XYZ file of N, CA and C in Angstrom:
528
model
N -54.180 100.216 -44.498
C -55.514 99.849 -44.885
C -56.120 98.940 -43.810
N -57.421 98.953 -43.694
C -58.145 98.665 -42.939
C -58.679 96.800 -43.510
N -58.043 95.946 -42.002
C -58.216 94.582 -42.751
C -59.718 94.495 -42.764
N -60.110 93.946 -43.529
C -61.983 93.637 -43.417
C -61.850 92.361 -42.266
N -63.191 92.537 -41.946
C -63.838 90.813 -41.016
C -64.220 90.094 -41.793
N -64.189 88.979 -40.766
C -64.608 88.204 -41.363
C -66.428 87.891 -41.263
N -66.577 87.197 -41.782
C -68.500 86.971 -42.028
C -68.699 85.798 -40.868
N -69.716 85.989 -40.222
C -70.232 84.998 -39.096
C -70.578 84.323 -40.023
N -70.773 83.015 -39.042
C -71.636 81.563 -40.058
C -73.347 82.188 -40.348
N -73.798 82.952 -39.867
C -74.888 82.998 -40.108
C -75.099 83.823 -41.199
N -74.280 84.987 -41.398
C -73.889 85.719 -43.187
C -73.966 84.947 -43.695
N -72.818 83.509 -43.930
C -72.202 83.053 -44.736
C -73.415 82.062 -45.257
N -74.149 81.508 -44.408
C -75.177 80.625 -45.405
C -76.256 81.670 -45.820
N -76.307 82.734 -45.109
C -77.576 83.503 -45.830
C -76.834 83.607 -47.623
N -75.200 84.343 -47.430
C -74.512 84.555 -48.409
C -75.196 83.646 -49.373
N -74.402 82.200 -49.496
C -74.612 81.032 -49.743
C -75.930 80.538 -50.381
N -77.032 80.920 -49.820
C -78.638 80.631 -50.290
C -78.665 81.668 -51.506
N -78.292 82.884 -51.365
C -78.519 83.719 -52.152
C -77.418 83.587 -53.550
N -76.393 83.356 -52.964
C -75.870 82.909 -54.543
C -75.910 81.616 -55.542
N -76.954 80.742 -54.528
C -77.188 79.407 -55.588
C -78.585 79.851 -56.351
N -79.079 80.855 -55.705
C -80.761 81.054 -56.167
C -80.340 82.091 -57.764
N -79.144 83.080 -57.767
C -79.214 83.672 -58.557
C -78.264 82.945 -60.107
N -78.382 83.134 -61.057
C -78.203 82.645 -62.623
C -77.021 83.980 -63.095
N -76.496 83.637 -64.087
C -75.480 84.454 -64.093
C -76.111 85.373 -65.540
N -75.991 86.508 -66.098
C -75.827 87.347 -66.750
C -75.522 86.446 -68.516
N -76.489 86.636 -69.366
C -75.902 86.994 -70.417
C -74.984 87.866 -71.077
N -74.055 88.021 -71.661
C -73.141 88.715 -72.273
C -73.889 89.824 -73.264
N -73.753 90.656 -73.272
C -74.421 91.997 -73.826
C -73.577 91.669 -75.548
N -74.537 92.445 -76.205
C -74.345 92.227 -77.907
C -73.857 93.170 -77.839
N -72.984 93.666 -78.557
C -72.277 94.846 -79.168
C -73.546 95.587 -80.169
N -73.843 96.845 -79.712
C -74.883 97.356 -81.000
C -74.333 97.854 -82.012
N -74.555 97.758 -83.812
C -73.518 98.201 -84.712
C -74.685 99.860 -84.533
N -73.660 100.356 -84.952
C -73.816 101.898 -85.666
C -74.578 101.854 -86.533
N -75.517 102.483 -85.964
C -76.486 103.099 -87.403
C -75.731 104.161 -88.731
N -76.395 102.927 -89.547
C -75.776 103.582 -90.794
C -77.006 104.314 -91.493
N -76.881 105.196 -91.775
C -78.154 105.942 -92.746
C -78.342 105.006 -94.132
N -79.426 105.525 -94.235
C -79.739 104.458 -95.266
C -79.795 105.331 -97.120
N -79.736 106.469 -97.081
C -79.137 107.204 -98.442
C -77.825 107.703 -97.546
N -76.818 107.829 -98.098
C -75.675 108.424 -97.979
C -75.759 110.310 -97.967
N -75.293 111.114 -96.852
C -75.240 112.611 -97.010
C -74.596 112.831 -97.925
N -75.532 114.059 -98.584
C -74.393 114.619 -99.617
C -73.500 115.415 -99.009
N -72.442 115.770 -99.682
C -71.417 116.388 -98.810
C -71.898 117.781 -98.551
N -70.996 118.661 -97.239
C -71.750 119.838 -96.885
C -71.154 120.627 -98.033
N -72.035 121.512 -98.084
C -71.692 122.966 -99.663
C -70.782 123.959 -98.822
N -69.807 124.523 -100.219
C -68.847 125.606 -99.679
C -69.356 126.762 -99.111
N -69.066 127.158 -97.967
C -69.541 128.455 -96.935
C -69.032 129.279 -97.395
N -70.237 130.386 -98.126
C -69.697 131.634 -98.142
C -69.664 132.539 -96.938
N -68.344 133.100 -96.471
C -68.386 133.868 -95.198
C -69.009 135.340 -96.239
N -69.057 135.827 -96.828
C -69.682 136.687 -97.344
C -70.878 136.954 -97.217
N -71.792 136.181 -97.490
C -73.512 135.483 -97.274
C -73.714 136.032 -95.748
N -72.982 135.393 -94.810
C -73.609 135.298 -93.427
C -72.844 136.359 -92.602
N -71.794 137.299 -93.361
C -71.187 137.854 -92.222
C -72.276 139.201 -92.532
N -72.200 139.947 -91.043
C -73.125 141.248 -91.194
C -72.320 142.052 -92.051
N -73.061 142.507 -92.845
C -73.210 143.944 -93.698
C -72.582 144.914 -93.053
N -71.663 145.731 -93.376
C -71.401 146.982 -92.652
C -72.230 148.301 -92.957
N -72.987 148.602 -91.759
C -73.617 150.536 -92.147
C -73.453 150.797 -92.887
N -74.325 151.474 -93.707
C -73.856 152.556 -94.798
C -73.122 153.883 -94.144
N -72.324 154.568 -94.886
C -71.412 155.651 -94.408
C -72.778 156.631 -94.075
N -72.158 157.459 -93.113
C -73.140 158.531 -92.529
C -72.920 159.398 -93.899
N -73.846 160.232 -94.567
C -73.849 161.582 -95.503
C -73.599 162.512 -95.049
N -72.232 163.010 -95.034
C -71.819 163.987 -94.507
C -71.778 165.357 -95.436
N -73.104 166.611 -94.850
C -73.610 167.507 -95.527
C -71.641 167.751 -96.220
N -70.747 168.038 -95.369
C -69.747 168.475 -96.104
C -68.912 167.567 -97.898
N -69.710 167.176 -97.778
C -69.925 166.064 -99.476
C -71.073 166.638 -100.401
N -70.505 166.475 -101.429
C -71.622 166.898 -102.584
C -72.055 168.141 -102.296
N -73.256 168.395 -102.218
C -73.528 169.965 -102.656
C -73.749 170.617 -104.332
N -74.468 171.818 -104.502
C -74.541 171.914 -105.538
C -73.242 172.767 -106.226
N -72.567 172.922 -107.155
C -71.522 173.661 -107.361
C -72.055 174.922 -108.357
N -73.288 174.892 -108.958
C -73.625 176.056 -109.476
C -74.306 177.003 -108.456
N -75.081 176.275 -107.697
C -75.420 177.056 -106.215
C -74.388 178.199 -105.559
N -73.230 177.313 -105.359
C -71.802 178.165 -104.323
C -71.015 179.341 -105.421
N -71.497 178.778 -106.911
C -70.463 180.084 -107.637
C -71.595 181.179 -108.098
N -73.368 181.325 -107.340
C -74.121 181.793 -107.501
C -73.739 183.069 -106.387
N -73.754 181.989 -105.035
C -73.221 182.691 -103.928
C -72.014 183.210 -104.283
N -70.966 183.091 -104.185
C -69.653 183.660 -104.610
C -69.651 185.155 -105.307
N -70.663 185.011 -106.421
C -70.514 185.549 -107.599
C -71.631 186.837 -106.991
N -72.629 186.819 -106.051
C -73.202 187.894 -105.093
C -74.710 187.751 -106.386
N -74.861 186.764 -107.263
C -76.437 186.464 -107.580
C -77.622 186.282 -106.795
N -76.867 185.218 -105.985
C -77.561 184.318 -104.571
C -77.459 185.280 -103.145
N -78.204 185.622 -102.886
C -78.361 186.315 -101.643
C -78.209 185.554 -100.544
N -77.116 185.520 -99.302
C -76.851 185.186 -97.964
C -78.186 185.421 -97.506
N -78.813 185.142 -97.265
C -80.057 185.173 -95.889
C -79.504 185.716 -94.612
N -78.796 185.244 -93.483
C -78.161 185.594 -92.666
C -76.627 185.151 -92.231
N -76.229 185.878 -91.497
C -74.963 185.896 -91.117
C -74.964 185.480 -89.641
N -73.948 184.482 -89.404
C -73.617 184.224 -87.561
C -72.063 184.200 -87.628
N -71.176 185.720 -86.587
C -69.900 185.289 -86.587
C -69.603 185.116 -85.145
N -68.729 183.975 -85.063
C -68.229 183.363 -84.023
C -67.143 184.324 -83.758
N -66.763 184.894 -83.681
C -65.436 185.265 -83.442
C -65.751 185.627 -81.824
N -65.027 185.554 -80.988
C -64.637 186.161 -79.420
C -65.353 184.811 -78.547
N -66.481 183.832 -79.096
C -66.497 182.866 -78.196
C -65.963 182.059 -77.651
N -66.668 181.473 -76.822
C -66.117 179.714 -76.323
C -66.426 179.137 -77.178
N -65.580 177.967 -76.886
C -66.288 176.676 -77.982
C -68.280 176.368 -77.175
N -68.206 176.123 -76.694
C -70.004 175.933 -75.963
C -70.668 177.220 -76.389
N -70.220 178.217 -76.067
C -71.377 179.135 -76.433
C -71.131 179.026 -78.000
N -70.425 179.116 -78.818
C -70.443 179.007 -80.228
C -70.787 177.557 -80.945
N -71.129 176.430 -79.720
C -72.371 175.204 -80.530
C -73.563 175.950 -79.975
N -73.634 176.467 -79.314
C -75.312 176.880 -78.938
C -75.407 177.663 -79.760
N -74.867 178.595 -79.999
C -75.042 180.109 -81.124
C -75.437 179.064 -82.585
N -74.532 178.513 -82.577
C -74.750 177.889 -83.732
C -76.362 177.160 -84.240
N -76.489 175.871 -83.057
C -77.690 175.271 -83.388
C -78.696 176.226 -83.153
N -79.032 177.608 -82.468
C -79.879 178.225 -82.457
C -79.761 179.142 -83.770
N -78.654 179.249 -84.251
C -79.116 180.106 -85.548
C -79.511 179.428 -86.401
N -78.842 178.015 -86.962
C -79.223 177.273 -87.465
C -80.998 177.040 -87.347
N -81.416 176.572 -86.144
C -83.096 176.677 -86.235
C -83.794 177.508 -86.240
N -83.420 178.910 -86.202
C -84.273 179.779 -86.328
C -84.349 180.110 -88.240
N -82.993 179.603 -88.631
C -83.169 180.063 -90.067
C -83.692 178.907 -90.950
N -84.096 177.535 -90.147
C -84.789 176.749 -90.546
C -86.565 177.116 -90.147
N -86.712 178.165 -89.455
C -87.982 178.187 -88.958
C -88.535 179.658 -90.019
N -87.167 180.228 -90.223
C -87.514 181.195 -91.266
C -87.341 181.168 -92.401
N -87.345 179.740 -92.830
C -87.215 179.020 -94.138
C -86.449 179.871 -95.090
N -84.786 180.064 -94.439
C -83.790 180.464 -94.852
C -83.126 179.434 -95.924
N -82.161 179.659 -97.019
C -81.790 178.789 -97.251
C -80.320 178.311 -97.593
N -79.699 179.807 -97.978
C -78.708 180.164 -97.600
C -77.935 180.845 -96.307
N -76.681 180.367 -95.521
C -76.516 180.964 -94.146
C -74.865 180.785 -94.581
N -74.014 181.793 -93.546
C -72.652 182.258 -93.594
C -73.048 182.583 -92.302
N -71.383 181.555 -91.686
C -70.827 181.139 -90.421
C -69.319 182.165 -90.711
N -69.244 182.628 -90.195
C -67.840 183.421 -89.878
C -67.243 182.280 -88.678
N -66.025 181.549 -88.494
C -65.334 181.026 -87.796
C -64.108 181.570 -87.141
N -63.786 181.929 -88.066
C -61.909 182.789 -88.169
C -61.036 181.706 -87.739
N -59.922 182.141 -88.771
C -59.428 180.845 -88.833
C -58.346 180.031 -88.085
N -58.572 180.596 -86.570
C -57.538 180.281 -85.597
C -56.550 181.284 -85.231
N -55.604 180.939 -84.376
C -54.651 182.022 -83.888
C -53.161 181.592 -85.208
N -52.536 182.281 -85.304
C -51.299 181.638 -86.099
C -49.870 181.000 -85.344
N -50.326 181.143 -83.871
C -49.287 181.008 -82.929
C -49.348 179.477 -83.047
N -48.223 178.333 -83.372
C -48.031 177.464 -83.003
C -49.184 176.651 -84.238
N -49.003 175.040 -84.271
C -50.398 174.101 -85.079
C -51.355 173.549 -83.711
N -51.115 173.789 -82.481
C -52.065 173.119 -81.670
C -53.067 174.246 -81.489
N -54.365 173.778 -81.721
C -55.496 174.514 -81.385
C -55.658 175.988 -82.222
N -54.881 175.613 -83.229
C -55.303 176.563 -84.455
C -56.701 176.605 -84.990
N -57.690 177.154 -85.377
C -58.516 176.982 -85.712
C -59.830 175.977 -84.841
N -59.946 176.495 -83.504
C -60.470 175.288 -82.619
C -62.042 175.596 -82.936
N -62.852 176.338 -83.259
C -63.922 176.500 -83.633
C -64.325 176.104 -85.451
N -63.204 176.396 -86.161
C -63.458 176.162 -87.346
C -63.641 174.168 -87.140
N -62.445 173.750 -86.552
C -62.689 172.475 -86.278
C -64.195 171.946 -85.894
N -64.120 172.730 -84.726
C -65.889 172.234 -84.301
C -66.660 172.452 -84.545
N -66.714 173.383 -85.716
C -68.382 173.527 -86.320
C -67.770 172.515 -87.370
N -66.817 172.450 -87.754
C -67.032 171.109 -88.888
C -67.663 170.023 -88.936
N -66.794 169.660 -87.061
C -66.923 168.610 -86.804
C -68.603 168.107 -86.656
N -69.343 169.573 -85.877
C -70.282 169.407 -85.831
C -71.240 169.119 -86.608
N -70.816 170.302 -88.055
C -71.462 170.085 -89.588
C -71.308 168.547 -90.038
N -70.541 167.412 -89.742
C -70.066 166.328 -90.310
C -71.122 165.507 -88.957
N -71.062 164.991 -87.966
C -71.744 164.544 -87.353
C -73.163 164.927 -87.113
N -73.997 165.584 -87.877
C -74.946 166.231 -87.542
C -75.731 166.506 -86.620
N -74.695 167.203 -85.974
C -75.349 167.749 -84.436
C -76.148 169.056 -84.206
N -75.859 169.547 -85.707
C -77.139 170.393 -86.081
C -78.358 170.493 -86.455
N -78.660 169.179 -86.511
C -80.259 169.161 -87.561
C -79.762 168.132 -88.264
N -81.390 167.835 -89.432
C -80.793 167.235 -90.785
C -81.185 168.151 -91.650
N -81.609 169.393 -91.271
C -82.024 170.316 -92.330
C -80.900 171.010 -93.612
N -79.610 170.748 -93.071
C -78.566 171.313 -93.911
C -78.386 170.296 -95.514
N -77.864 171.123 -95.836
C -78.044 170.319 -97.288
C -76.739 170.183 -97.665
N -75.867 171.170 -97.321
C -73.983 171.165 -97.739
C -73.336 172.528 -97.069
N -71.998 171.906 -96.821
C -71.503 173.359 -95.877
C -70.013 172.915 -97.046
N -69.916 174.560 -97.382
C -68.702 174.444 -98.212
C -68.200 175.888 -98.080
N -66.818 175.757 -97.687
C -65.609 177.147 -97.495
C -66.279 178.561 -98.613
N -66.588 178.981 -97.794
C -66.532 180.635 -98.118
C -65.764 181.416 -99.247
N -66.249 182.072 -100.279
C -65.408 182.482 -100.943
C -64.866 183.886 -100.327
N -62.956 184.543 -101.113
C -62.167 185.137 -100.275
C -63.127 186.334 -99.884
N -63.915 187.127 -100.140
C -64.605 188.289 -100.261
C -66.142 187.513 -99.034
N -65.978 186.615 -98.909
C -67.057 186.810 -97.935
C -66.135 185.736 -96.362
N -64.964 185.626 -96.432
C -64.115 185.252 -95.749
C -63.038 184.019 -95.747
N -63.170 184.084 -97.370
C -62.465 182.725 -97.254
C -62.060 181.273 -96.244
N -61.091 181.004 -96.012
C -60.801 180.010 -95.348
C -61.872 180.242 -93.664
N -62.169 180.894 -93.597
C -61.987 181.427 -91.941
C -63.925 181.412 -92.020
N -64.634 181.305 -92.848
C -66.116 181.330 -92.681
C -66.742 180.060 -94.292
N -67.819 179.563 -93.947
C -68.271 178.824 -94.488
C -69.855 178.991 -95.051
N -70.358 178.783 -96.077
C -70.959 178.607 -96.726
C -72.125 177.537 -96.399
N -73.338 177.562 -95.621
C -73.894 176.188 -94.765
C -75.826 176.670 -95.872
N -75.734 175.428 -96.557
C -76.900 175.329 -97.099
C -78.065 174.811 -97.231
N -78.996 175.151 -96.521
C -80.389 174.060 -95.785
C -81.067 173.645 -97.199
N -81.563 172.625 -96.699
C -82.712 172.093 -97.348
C -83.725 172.696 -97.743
N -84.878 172.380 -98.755
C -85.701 173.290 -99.167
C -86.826 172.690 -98.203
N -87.663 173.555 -97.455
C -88.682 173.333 -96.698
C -89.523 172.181 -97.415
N -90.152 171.278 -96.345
C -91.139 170.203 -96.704
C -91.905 171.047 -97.581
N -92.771 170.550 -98.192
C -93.879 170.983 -98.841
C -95.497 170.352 -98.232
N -96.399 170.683 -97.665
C -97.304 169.813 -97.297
C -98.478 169.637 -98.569
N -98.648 168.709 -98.565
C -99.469 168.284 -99.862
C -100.935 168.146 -99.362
């Protein structure tokens, strides 16, 4: 460490003048704490219920509900199919396009009943059995078709059972 110098005589009385001229410091008060003057009431029990977000309502997935006197109308050959789209020999892509285009044209021809032929996969092996029946489901369930559908429900055996589906639009707006 570095010794300090010392102060010339001429510091030392300047020093000197200046510390007889100055008075020393009062001692500082301690400040008390503010106390409130009504007492808090205590805080209320938190409902995490109250403030946590709400979860979405579930998406309506046309493959729910449906009418059941409707499908044993169809079944039963009362209810007339409107049109027919069968997938069989596609790709998966050309059979979503086939699809949403039949789908809107039979919404434009204020169809209301429609039958999807799928077929119901190869029987070789469980991987990729049924890879179109999957994806129009999937598609029917995410509605990547419209919202015009109203319920898609399995085919009865005589119009293809497992392997084609039953897809039922909505009844056209009405303009008032």
């Amino acid at each position: 460490m570095k010794r300090r110098r010392e102060l010339s005589p001429e510091e030392k009385r300047l020093w000197n003048h200046v510390a007889r001229s100055v008075s020393p410091m009062a001692p500082l008060k301690p400040v008390p704490p503010k106390v409130p003057d009504t007492p808090l009431p205590p805080p209320a029990p938190l409902d995490l219920r109250s403030i946590a977000p709400q979860p979405a309502p579930p998406p309506v997935s046309p493959l729910l509900g449906g009418d059941p006197r409707r499908e044993r109308r169809v079944a039963r050959g009362s209810l007339q199919i409107d049109a027919v789209l069968d997938l069989h020999g596609m790709r998966q892509d050309e059979a979503d396009r086939a699809t949403a285009a039949f789908i809107a044209r039979a919404v434009t021809l204020k169809h209301r009943v429609l039958l999807v032929i799928t077929g119901k996969g190869s029987k070789e092996g469980s991987e990729g059995r049924g890879v179109l029946r999957k994806r129009f489901l999937d598609g029917m369930e995410f509605g990547l078709y419209g919202s015009r559908i109203a319920s898609v429900k399995p085919a009865h055996q005589k119009h293809g059972g497992r392997g084609a589906f039953y897809v039922f639009l909505k009844a056209p707006k009405v303009k008032r």
